[in-house]
Amino acid sequence: MDLTALRTANPEHWNKAAAIRALTLDAVAAANSGHSGMPIGMADVATVLFEKHLKFDVKAPKWADRDRFILSAGHGSMLIYSLLYLMGDEQVTLDQIKNFRQMGALTAGHPENFLIDAVETTTGPLGQGIANAVGFAMAEEMQRAHYGKKVVDHNTYVIAGDGCLMEGISQEAIGIAGRQKLGKLIVLWDNNNITIDGSVELSDRTNQIQRFKASGWHVQEIDGHDPEAIDAAITAAKKAQKPSMIACKTHIALGHAAQDTSKGHGALTDAEQLKAAKEAYGAPLGAFEVPADVKAQWEAIGTRGTADRAAWEARFAELSKQKQERFNRAYALEAPKKLSAAIKALKKQISEEQPKVATRKSSEMALAVINPLMPETVGGSADLTGSNNTKTGDLGVFDTDNRKGRYVYWGIREHGMAAAMNGMTLHGGMRPYGGTFFCFTDYARPSMRLAALMKIPTVFVMTHDSIGVGEDGPTHQPVEHLAICRATPNTYVFRPADTVEAAEAWEIAVTAKETPSVMVLTRQNLPTLRTEHKLSNLTEKGAYVLAEAEGKRQVILIATGSEVSLAMEAKAKLEAEGIGTRVVSMPCMELFAQQDEAYRRKVLPAGPVRVGIEAAVRAGGWDRWLLGERGQEKKAAFVGMDRFGASAPADELFEKFGITAEATVAKAKELLG
């Protein structure tokens, strides 16, 4: 590659891009860790994008109508950190650049949305960013339809690499985007043909151009080091009525000794090679030096959107007061004032009518109350709408001819759905929820984990939660999934016992601001257990005494979900034998753990024997509540699963695996001796 020709063809552009390259080399060298090649290779594309196209004000990185920039190839984090420092971002100072990847620095190894305001989403697990971007673009379409183009009119730009496009989630994402004709989504593919192991041809021969075209995308191919070609391609993409992919042919680690090699992907720290690369760029040789004129040019780019933001604020002020309040409330993740009263009314109705329904139906009943009050909710399902009960009558279907629709048919794309829902949440002003079978958290898991890591309140509706699935058999019967979800930090895992608990769980989920929720719901019908109406949200405590012992308390039965009714049956049998038994419903272990010790000890006092009941494996937090938080309880047992299920009617399965009132009574009596 003739760098001299590139430098002389457009020296002003070259010098701005060279600043990114030089800062990347210095930061990675100082950290002795990181990924140099992608930021160096995509510096030209990023420079043109930020200078000529991106609607962004570095002084207001959370401005609602900004263009969204997503670095899906998150290992190249020095690209976005360099850009933000050069443009004058208040958080990404030179000290932050110098402390790249160090303890306490905002400039983490991969971009983290909760550390830097201008970072739209946490990326690094490849493919997540491009899938998040689909959700960003869908959210923009929905809000534009509702509030109008004068208030919502922005693009979502993504830089994705070869690895992002190899990951299976990318196909789920581009399939959704193509089907929905998300014309404001623009993907810039860093087509450098290199992965960690070597050339892409070692493992893949996919024609990405044809692949995107086949999925309904507008596609262009350009030289990723030609600023005029980059500018023209982005201009054309912005006019397209389809999502756009621009294949930017680049050289990884351009101008470095490791250019076009797998070594160029990672940390380039050799001092002599670094010096030679900087000389080739015409950049200052001193570490972290940026010429004053180049820094000034970048800072001007950073505030290029200030006028756009001021004009937007004036247009926003012209909205009706009601729309302004709704917009601001949704972006602040505040629930409407009427929500609490509506949930209380539903609980009262259920306590009086006492229906026997599956908690997936209970969930639908709660959503029927919530969705009309919260226009920011967006429902959906991965091809299981009738089974997940996620669609309420007022939503309408989001489609190319109805951007106001609030229900999404995601297709058989659990991972893509979960990632896109995260993107909707991150976009702002949206509260998405989507459903599948609980067993298929296996497919959605990476995005569920990232929701927890990113501190965003996406809601994952997971029905068919146990061997109660019945005849579909062990492939569809989750036994370990509760444990996996509960092991994930910053996640609420709700397993409601009836419709009252389901309504309470939903109230918590749609008012949460930093924690995702997993709704774990049954296929089989369950009785209403909360027959005495309570104004307070007992599920908010995580666990509570559902039924007290009639005599001297000798046994505490702790259960969740469908097994709470089983615990109540066991209590009746034990009480008939004069054995005082307390039943504790534990719909959310995480919330119970957050209560003060006095409350936890009140619910689970020392002394009585304890039996846990759940149609799942014992792992995932059970021992803390069975054995006591200090390990003082010696007499405890668990009624549940220790193997995979089987194909048979649900009632037969519960009998087969010993998850019955009779088995519970036997365990309790054995512990009592």
XYZ file of C-alpha atoms in Angstrom:
673
model
C 0.000 0.000 0.000
C 1.497 3.343 -1.056
C 1.084 5.496 2.044
C 2.819 8.419 0.409
C 0.123 8.573 -2.246
C -2.580 8.435 0.391
C -0.928 11.196 2.418
C -0.495 13.536 -0.494
C -3.912 12.915 -2.071
C -5.765 14.469 0.863
C -3.312 15.613 3.541
C -5.904 17.225 5.826
C -7.958 14.058 5.981
C -4.840 11.935 6.309
C -3.552 13.874 9.311
C -6.841 13.558 11.168
C -6.917 9.806 10.530
C -3.226 9.535 11.449
C -4.015 10.975 14.870
C -6.325 8.003 15.514
C -3.653 5.591 14.355
C -0.899 7.148 16.453
C -3.011 7.316 19.626
C -3.982 3.682 19.126
C -0.387 2.570 18.838
C 0.651 4.580 21.911
C -2.221 3.434 24.111
C -1.844 -0.239 23.241
C 1.920 -0.029 23.728
C 1.498 1.636 27.136
C -0.999 -1.014 28.217
C 1.039 -3.796 26.592
C -2.400 -5.104 25.729
C -5.187 -4.443 23.258
C -6.013 -4.576 19.575
C -4.258 -2.159 17.282
C -5.083 -3.364 13.805
C -8.773 -2.523 13.415
C -8.607 1.105 14.626
C -5.640 1.684 12.339
C -7.357 0.051 9.383
C -10.726 1.797 9.857
C -9.377 5.234 10.770
C -10.198 6.626 7.318
C -13.791 5.367 7.427
C -14.332 6.700 10.950
C -12.836 10.087 10.061
C -15.153 10.586 7.108
C -18.166 9.331 9.060
C -17.645 11.667 12.010
C -16.509 14.669 9.977
C -19.134 14.637 7.242
C -22.111 12.545 8.317
C -22.599 11.699 11.980
C -25.139 13.945 13.717
C -23.526 14.198 17.110
C -22.657 16.846 19.694
C -19.749 15.873 21.902
C -21.033 18.287 24.560
C -24.376 16.454 24.739
C -23.652 12.759 24.082
C -27.121 11.665 25.253
C -29.073 14.076 23.044
C -32.135 12.054 22.039
C -32.023 12.697 18.279
C -28.317 12.072 17.791
C -27.135 9.533 15.251
C -26.092 6.341 17.016
C -22.585 5.002 16.410
C -21.987 1.381 17.381
C -18.581 -0.241 17.348
C -19.632 -3.861 16.900
C -15.989 -4.873 16.519
C -15.508 -3.804 20.130
C -11.989 -5.164 20.445
C -10.963 -2.110 18.401
C -12.037 0.112 21.283
C -9.171 2.550 20.781
C -11.003 3.729 17.661
C -13.886 5.177 19.653
C -11.688 6.314 22.543
C -9.383 8.157 20.135
C -12.339 9.788 18.407
C -13.875 10.936 21.669
C -10.623 12.323 23.036
C -9.828 14.127 19.795
C -13.306 15.675 19.656
C -13.094 16.941 23.215
C -15.334 14.520 25.111
C -15.265 15.539 28.778
C -14.971 11.960 30.015
C -12.294 10.652 27.649
C -9.338 12.823 28.599
C -5.723 12.288 27.627
C -5.145 10.669 31.023
C -7.872 8.157 30.200
C -6.146 7.381 26.894
C -2.844 6.939 28.704
C -4.518 4.549 31.157
C -6.199 2.430 28.500
C -7.192 -0.975 29.927
C -6.001 -0.084 33.440
C -7.842 -0.471 36.743
C -10.399 2.269 37.274
C -10.043 3.789 33.813
C -13.140 4.577 31.756
C -11.240 3.325 28.709
C -11.841 -0.371 29.334
C -10.575 -3.115 27.055
C -13.920 -3.144 25.258
C -16.358 -0.209 25.110
C -18.717 -0.167 28.101
C -21.937 1.819 27.865
C -22.123 2.372 31.622
C -18.651 3.943 31.811
C -18.779 6.488 28.991
C -21.922 8.378 27.987
C -20.982 8.488 24.304
C -20.620 4.707 24.118
C -24.023 3.483 22.976
C -23.642 -0.184 23.860
C -21.194 -2.613 25.397
C -19.523 -4.572 22.644
C -16.763 -7.105 22.359
C -18.644 -10.384 22.027
C -18.668 -10.312 18.251
C -21.961 -9.839 16.450
C -23.703 -8.293 19.453
C -23.248 -4.733 18.217
C -24.739 -5.304 14.783
C -27.692 -7.098 16.405
C -28.128 -4.322 18.976
C -28.138 -1.875 16.069
C -31.243 -3.527 14.622
C -33.042 -2.662 17.849
C -31.719 0.898 17.742
C -33.023 1.300 14.195
C -36.399 -0.221 15.043
C -36.767 2.090 18.027
C -36.049 5.080 15.789
C -38.733 3.956 13.337
C -41.308 3.503 16.088
C -40.613 6.818 17.736
C -40.532 8.699 14.441
C -43.966 7.303 13.612
C -45.287 8.427 16.964
C -43.599 11.799 17.478
C -42.946 12.839 13.887
C -39.856 13.361 11.744
C -39.221 16.816 13.190
C -38.426 15.248 16.552
C -37.103 11.779 15.665
C -34.960 11.492 12.541
C -31.569 9.885 12.981
C -29.413 7.087 11.605
C -27.686 4.145 13.247
C -24.137 3.474 12.028
C -22.220 0.292 12.789
C -18.614 -0.671 12.263
C -18.474 -4.463 12.045
C -15.613 -6.791 11.272
C -15.184 -10.204 9.689
C -15.736 -11.845 13.065
C -19.048 -10.040 13.602
C -20.292 -11.364 10.275
C -19.159 -14.928 10.979
C -21.083 -15.142 14.240
C -24.493 -16.726 13.745
C -26.278 -13.840 15.447
C -25.328 -11.603 12.520
C -27.554 -13.582 10.166
C -30.452 -13.329 12.591
C -29.865 -9.587 12.768
C -29.532 -8.875 9.070
C -32.539 -11.079 8.335
C -34.711 -9.010 10.675
C -33.342 -5.723 9.336
C -33.888 -6.707 5.723
C -37.411 -7.920 6.395
C -38.310 -4.701 8.186
C -36.595 -2.434 5.600
C -34.696 -0.477 8.236
C -33.443 2.178 5.873
C -31.727 4.199 8.596
C -29.379 1.370 9.525
C -25.943 1.573 7.888
C -23.261 -1.066 8.465
C -19.656 -0.318 7.553
C -17.879 -3.644 7.145
C -14.177 -3.653 7.888
C -13.324 -6.064 5.091
C -9.689 -6.781 5.907
C -9.801 -10.580 5.435
C -7.871 -11.262 8.652
C -8.809 -13.052 11.868
C -6.695 -14.094 14.848
C -5.850 -17.449 13.284
C -4.918 -15.958 9.924
C -6.715 -15.345 6.658
C -10.518 -15.555 6.663
C -10.189 -18.260 3.994
C -8.938 -20.625 6.694
C -12.472 -20.972 7.964
C -14.960 -19.226 5.703
C -15.800 -18.713 2.041
C -19.063 -16.772 2.401
C -19.743 -14.128 -0.204
C -20.854 -11.439 2.216
C -22.002 -9.127 -0.574
C -24.447 -11.694 -1.899
C -25.471 -12.687 1.590
C -26.566 -9.168 2.501
C -28.261 -8.679 -0.841
C -30.153 -11.930 -0.354
C -31.383 -10.608 2.985
C -32.804 -7.481 1.400
C -29.985 -4.996 1.971
C -28.597 -2.186 -0.170
C -24.920 -3.070 -0.700
C -21.867 -1.150 -1.949
C -18.188 -2.038 -2.237
C -15.482 0.608 -1.811
C -11.838 1.217 -1.014
C -11.902 1.832 2.730
C -8.891 4.137 2.519
C -10.339 6.481 -0.109
C -12.104 9.350 1.698
C -14.034 10.441 -1.386
C -15.338 6.925 -1.992
C -16.270 6.575 1.671
C -18.148 9.872 1.615
C -20.034 8.988 -1.568
C -20.994 5.554 -0.271
C -22.372 6.862 3.016
C -24.272 9.565 1.137
C -25.856 6.912 -1.093
C -26.638 4.668 1.883
C -28.505 7.474 3.620
C -30.790 7.764 0.593
C -31.544 4.040 0.349
C -34.913 2.686 1.409
C -33.284 -0.481 2.716
C -30.688 -1.150 5.384
C -27.251 -0.571 3.898
C -24.006 -2.467 4.072
C -20.844 -0.786 2.792
C -18.022 -3.249 2.261
C -14.922 -1.203 3.053
C -11.837 -2.964 1.706
C -9.136 -2.141 4.222
C -5.674 -3.159 5.339
C -5.477 -4.230 8.954
C -2.683 -2.373 10.798
C -2.118 -0.161 7.746
C 1.455 1.121 7.518
C 2.780 -1.093 10.298
C 5.162 -4.011 9.863
C 2.241 -6.297 10.803
C -0.045 -4.958 8.065
C -2.263 -7.615 6.443
C -1.207 -10.321 8.934
C -2.916 -12.008 11.854
C -0.368 -10.363 14.152
C -1.827 -7.046 13.088
C -5.098 -7.949 14.803
C -3.662 -7.775 18.306
C -1.297 -5.698 20.391
C 1.476 -4.030 18.369
C 4.025 -3.049 20.992
C 7.473 -3.325 19.367
C 9.081 0.082 19.874
C 11.000 0.179 16.599
C 8.020 -0.943 14.540
C 5.843 1.620 16.313
C 8.315 4.376 15.484
C 8.501 3.283 11.845
C 4.714 3.256 11.553
C 4.440 6.750 13.016
C 7.047 7.993 10.594
C 5.066 6.492 7.753
C 1.967 8.316 9.024
C 3.824 11.591 9.369
C 2.694 11.699 12.992
C 4.723 13.116 15.924
C 7.099 10.529 17.348
C 6.462 11.490 20.967
C 3.985 9.339 22.834
C 0.384 10.619 22.860
C 1.232 13.741 20.874
C -1.361 15.261 18.552
C -0.524 18.371 16.495
C -2.461 21.393 17.779
C -4.028 22.130 14.410
C -5.252 18.528 14.044
C -6.700 18.545 17.561
C -8.504 21.818 16.789
C -9.968 20.361 13.597
C -11.246 17.351 15.510
C -12.747 19.496 18.244
C -14.623 21.457 15.583
C -16.000 18.142 14.293
C -17.110 17.270 17.829
C -19.319 20.339 18.094
C -20.550 20.277 14.503
C -23.885 18.990 15.782
C -24.440 21.806 18.293
C -26.604 23.787 15.892
C -28.591 20.681 14.981
C -29.220 20.012 18.653
C -30.397 23.575 19.293
C -32.746 23.386 16.319
C -34.071 20.052 17.583
C -34.730 21.493 21.034
C -36.790 24.259 19.418
C -38.799 21.702 17.427
C -39.299 19.539 20.501
C -40.716 22.543 22.349
C -43.429 22.761 19.685
C -44.805 19.333 20.618
C -47.917 19.221 22.758
C -47.248 19.253 26.488
C -48.642 15.731 26.724
C -46.234 14.372 24.102
C -43.275 16.168 25.669
C -44.095 14.691 29.070
C -44.561 11.217 27.607
C -41.270 11.456 25.686
C -39.313 12.691 28.717
C -40.924 10.169 31.057
C -40.095 7.264 28.764
C -36.481 8.380 28.299
C -36.146 8.737 32.073
C -37.529 5.191 32.486
C -40.222 6.535 34.784
C -43.502 4.654 35.031
C -46.794 6.526 34.597
C -48.501 7.531 37.837
C -51.536 5.368 37.032
C -49.543 2.130 36.892
C -49.505 1.349 40.602
C -53.263 1.771 40.967
C -53.907 -0.340 37.871
C -51.790 -3.215 39.218
C -53.517 -3.015 42.597
C -56.909 -3.168 40.888
C -55.877 -6.254 38.920
C -54.594 -7.951 42.078
C -57.856 -7.243 43.875
C -59.858 -8.648 40.962
C -57.746 -11.808 40.856
C -57.945 -12.339 44.621
C -61.726 -12.144 44.375
C -62.237 -14.224 41.220
C -59.446 -16.737 41.970
C -58.918 -18.066 38.425
C -56.915 -21.214 37.792
C -54.628 -20.315 34.881
C -51.086 -20.896 33.682
C -48.744 -18.098 34.720
C -48.032 -17.451 31.036
C -51.710 -16.427 30.906
C -51.262 -14.497 34.153
C -48.465 -12.607 32.459
C -50.739 -11.729 29.549
C -53.369 -10.476 31.976
C -50.821 -8.171 33.590
C -49.615 -6.932 30.209
C -53.192 -6.160 29.203
C -53.217 -3.657 32.058
C -49.679 -2.328 31.562
C -49.455 -1.866 27.776
C -52.263 0.696 27.387
C -50.689 2.806 30.143
C -47.124 2.574 28.831
C -46.890 3.345 25.106
C -43.141 2.760 25.336
C -43.565 -0.994 25.827
C -42.833 -3.169 22.790
C -43.796 -6.821 22.847
C -42.699 -9.750 20.761
C -41.977 -13.433 20.501
C -39.544 -15.712 18.711
C -42.302 -17.445 16.743
C -44.225 -18.508 19.848
C -46.763 -15.729 20.229
C -49.682 -18.005 21.072
C -47.575 -19.981 23.539
C -45.796 -17.081 25.224
C -48.955 -14.951 25.544
C -46.953 -11.793 24.835
C -49.366 -10.054 22.453
C -52.134 -7.887 23.856
C -54.943 -6.490 21.760
C -53.893 -2.845 21.812
C -50.352 -3.213 20.474
C -50.698 -3.529 16.697
C -47.952 -5.218 14.687
C -44.739 -3.374 13.837
C -44.174 -3.743 10.093
C -43.100 -1.827 7.018
C -46.595 -0.393 6.669
C -47.241 0.206 10.368
C -44.319 1.756 12.186
C -46.623 2.605 15.091
C -47.110 -1.101 15.790
C -45.693 -2.261 19.108
C -45.568 -6.013 18.586
C -42.700 -7.668 16.714
C -42.788 -11.072 15.064
C -39.108 -11.898 15.510
C -39.173 -15.288 13.818
C -37.088 -18.186 15.077
C -34.305 -15.893 16.220
C -33.994 -16.032 20.013
C -30.499 -14.553 20.083
C -31.252 -11.852 17.538
C -34.461 -10.960 19.364
C -32.734 -10.618 22.728
C -29.916 -8.504 21.293
C -32.278 -6.261 19.340
C -34.419 -5.774 22.438
C -31.285 -4.647 24.246
C -30.713 -2.203 21.403
C -34.232 -0.804 21.806
C -33.658 -0.296 25.520
C -30.283 1.339 24.922
C -31.737 3.626 22.269
C -33.867 5.222 24.952
C -37.563 5.775 25.376
C -38.477 2.083 24.980
C -39.267 -0.840 27.272
C -39.139 -4.013 25.166
C -40.058 -7.509 26.236
C -39.934 -10.689 24.186
C -40.764 -14.323 24.693
C -39.638 -17.834 23.960
C -39.561 -21.153 25.806
C -37.439 -21.094 28.947
C -35.267 -23.899 27.597
C -34.218 -21.584 24.762
C -32.515 -19.158 27.075
C -29.601 -21.242 25.834
C -29.932 -19.408 22.517
C -30.614 -15.962 24.012
C -28.135 -16.265 26.862
C -25.263 -14.037 25.606
C -27.623 -11.091 25.178
C -29.333 -11.751 28.505
C -25.932 -11.637 30.155
C -25.049 -8.403 28.412
C -28.324 -6.805 29.500
C -27.272 -7.483 33.084
C -23.743 -6.228 32.463
C -24.992 -3.066 30.746
C -27.483 -2.336 33.547
C -30.531 -2.099 31.291
C -34.082 -3.254 32.152
C -34.889 -5.472 29.177
C -37.542 -8.080 30.029
C -37.177 -11.687 28.868
C -40.426 -13.662 28.975
C -39.685 -17.368 29.357
C -42.636 -19.742 29.350
C -42.911 -23.556 29.586
C -40.665 -23.426 32.603
C -40.248 -27.012 33.803
C -41.101 -30.674 33.306
C -44.626 -29.295 33.286
C -44.055 -28.864 29.554
C -44.978 -32.542 29.408
C -44.974 -34.523 26.184
C -42.450 -32.353 24.327
C -39.840 -34.120 26.416
C -36.421 -33.290 27.872
C -35.248 -31.188 24.926
C -37.928 -28.674 25.891
C -37.938 -29.148 29.669
C -35.550 -26.755 31.418
C -33.975 -28.106 34.592
C -30.713 -26.139 34.883
C -31.873 -22.827 33.432
C -33.130 -21.265 36.651
C -29.720 -21.864 38.193
C -27.963 -20.290 35.220
C -30.174 -17.210 35.288
C -29.860 -16.829 39.049
C -26.090 -17.129 38.826
C -25.998 -14.066 36.577
C -25.291 -10.861 38.526
C -27.764 -7.969 38.334
C -30.684 -10.057 37.095
C -34.150 -10.430 38.571
C -35.419 -13.975 38.023
C -39.155 -14.079 38.722
C -41.021 -17.363 39.057
C -44.523 -16.347 40.132
C -46.860 -18.780 41.845
C -50.089 -17.256 40.557
C -51.572 -14.275 38.743
C -51.174 -11.934 41.722
C -47.448 -12.623 41.937
C -47.168 -12.325 38.147
C -48.764 -8.866 38.241
C -46.413 -7.815 41.017
C -43.409 -9.155 39.124
C -44.394 -7.210 36.027
C -44.790 -4.029 38.059
C -41.226 -4.453 39.289
C -39.900 -5.272 35.807
C -41.430 -2.244 34.075
C -40.289 0.153 36.776
C -36.718 -1.164 37.014
C -34.057 1.160 35.641
C -30.819 -0.813 35.795
C -31.774 -4.482 36.062
C -33.164 -6.878 33.439
C -35.903 -9.311 34.402
C -36.508 -12.927 33.451
C -40.162 -13.948 33.718
C -40.260 -17.722 34.260
C -43.791 -18.906 33.547
C -45.738 -22.153 33.457
C -47.570 -23.935 30.707
C -49.853 -25.745 33.155
C -52.702 -24.097 35.069
C -52.137 -23.057 38.686
C -54.621 -22.054 41.382
C -54.790 -18.546 42.818
C -52.996 -18.691 46.162
C -53.088 -15.016 47.114
C -56.772 -14.964 47.996
C -56.420 -12.164 50.541
C -55.883 -8.851 48.735
C -52.792 -6.915 49.827
C -52.060 -3.392 48.659
C -48.311 -3.867 49.122
C -46.204 -5.633 46.504
C -45.062 -8.736 48.380
C -43.031 -9.988 45.415
C -40.888 -6.884 45.861
C -39.593 -8.516 49.053
C -38.430 -11.529 47.040
C -39.941 -13.973 49.534
C -42.679 -13.792 52.124
C -44.801 -15.941 54.391
C -47.728 -17.128 52.327
C -49.219 -19.347 55.019
C -48.266 -19.546 58.705
C -48.095 -22.681 60.812
C -51.283 -23.409 62.718
C -49.491 -24.823 65.728
C -45.887 -24.914 66.858
C -43.758 -24.202 63.789
C -41.649 -27.283 63.036
C -41.297 -27.139 59.237
C -40.704 -24.372 56.711
C -41.516 -25.214 53.088
C -39.871 -22.858 50.606
C -41.145 -23.000 47.040
C -41.340 -21.055 43.811
C -43.761 -20.925 40.907
C -45.869 -24.002 40.270
C -44.469 -25.742 43.320
C -45.931 -23.224 45.781
C -49.351 -24.817 45.351
C -47.699 -28.180 45.921
C -46.200 -26.778 49.155
C -49.656 -25.696 50.260
C -50.925 -29.250 49.693
C -48.005 -30.634 51.707
C -48.690 -28.144 54.499
C -52.278 -29.365 54.779
C -51.100 -32.960 55.081
C -48.459 -32.096 57.698
C -50.838 -29.958 59.722
C -53.322 -32.848 59.702
C -50.653 -34.829 61.554
C -50.091 -32.003 64.033
C -46.867 -30.770 62.417
C -46.935 -26.981 62.289
C -45.777 -25.879 58.840
C -45.009 -22.460 57.368
C -45.071 -21.962 53.588
C -42.758 -19.350 52.135
C -43.271 -18.269 48.541
C -39.987 -17.121 47.002
C -40.769 -15.559 43.605
C -37.412 -13.760 43.344
C -34.309 -14.895 45.231
C -32.378 -11.824 44.137
C -34.836 -9.398 45.714
C -34.996 -11.472 48.886
C -31.211 -11.301 49.152
C -31.454 -7.497 48.954
C -33.701 -7.276 52.032
C -32.186 -6.490 55.410
C -31.089 -9.387 57.578
C -33.876 -8.819 60.078
C -36.519 -9.382 57.424
C -34.770 -12.429 56.002
C -34.496 -13.995 59.468
C -38.144 -13.200 60.139
C -39.205 -15.090 57.010
C -36.703 -17.921 57.510
C -36.056 -18.162 61.250
C -33.615 -20.669 62.679
C -35.001 -23.839 64.206
C -37.595 -25.487 61.974
C -36.449 -27.966 59.358
C -36.486 -26.583 55.822
C -37.584 -28.185 52.582
C -37.097 -26.455 49.250
C -39.421 -27.393 46.407
C -38.767 -26.520 42.775
C -39.037 -28.517 39.560
C -35.401 -27.773 38.710
C -31.915 -28.611 39.978
C -30.881 -27.475 43.441
C -28.038 -25.224 42.256
C -28.317 -21.480 41.825
C -28.849 -20.153 45.338
C -30.951 -22.772 47.043
C -28.350 -23.806 49.631
C -28.214 -20.271 51.048
C -31.887 -20.462 51.987
C -31.980 -24.138 52.925
C -28.799 -24.372 54.976
C -29.028 -20.877 56.404
C -26.952 -17.872 55.485
C -24.425 -18.798 58.160
C -24.700 -22.510 57.535
C -26.436 -23.012 60.884
C -29.326 -25.085 59.577
C -28.349 -28.738 59.563
C -31.704 -30.246 58.715
C -32.690 -29.343 55.179
C -33.788 -31.158 52.052
C -34.720 -30.387 48.475
C -37.534 -31.761 46.357
C -36.673 -31.212 42.722
C -34.748 -32.506 39.735
C -31.312 -34.101 39.533
C -31.520 -35.260 35.919
C -33.188 -34.382 32.639
C -36.913 -34.923 32.179
C -38.850 -37.252 29.911
C -41.695 -37.274 27.418
C -45.016 -37.901 29.147
C -48.043 -36.006 30.460
C -47.044 -33.421 33.062
C -48.873 -35.058 35.977
C -47.091 -38.335 35.336
C -43.743 -36.583 35.173
C -44.161 -34.862 38.534
C -45.073 -38.245 40.018
C -42.182 -39.995 38.269
C -39.582 -37.505 39.514
C -40.978 -37.296 43.021
C -42.072 -33.670 42.967
C -45.288 -34.192 44.896
C -46.941 -33.192 48.137
C -46.466 -36.737 49.412
C -42.720 -36.677 48.687
C -42.450 -33.308 50.404
C -44.239 -34.594 53.499
C -41.948 -37.614 53.596
C -38.837 -35.409 53.397
C -40.067 -33.155 56.180
C -40.930 -36.047 58.487
C -37.580 -37.694 57.794
C -35.803 -34.496 58.828
C -37.873 -34.260 61.986
C -36.830 -37.824 62.824
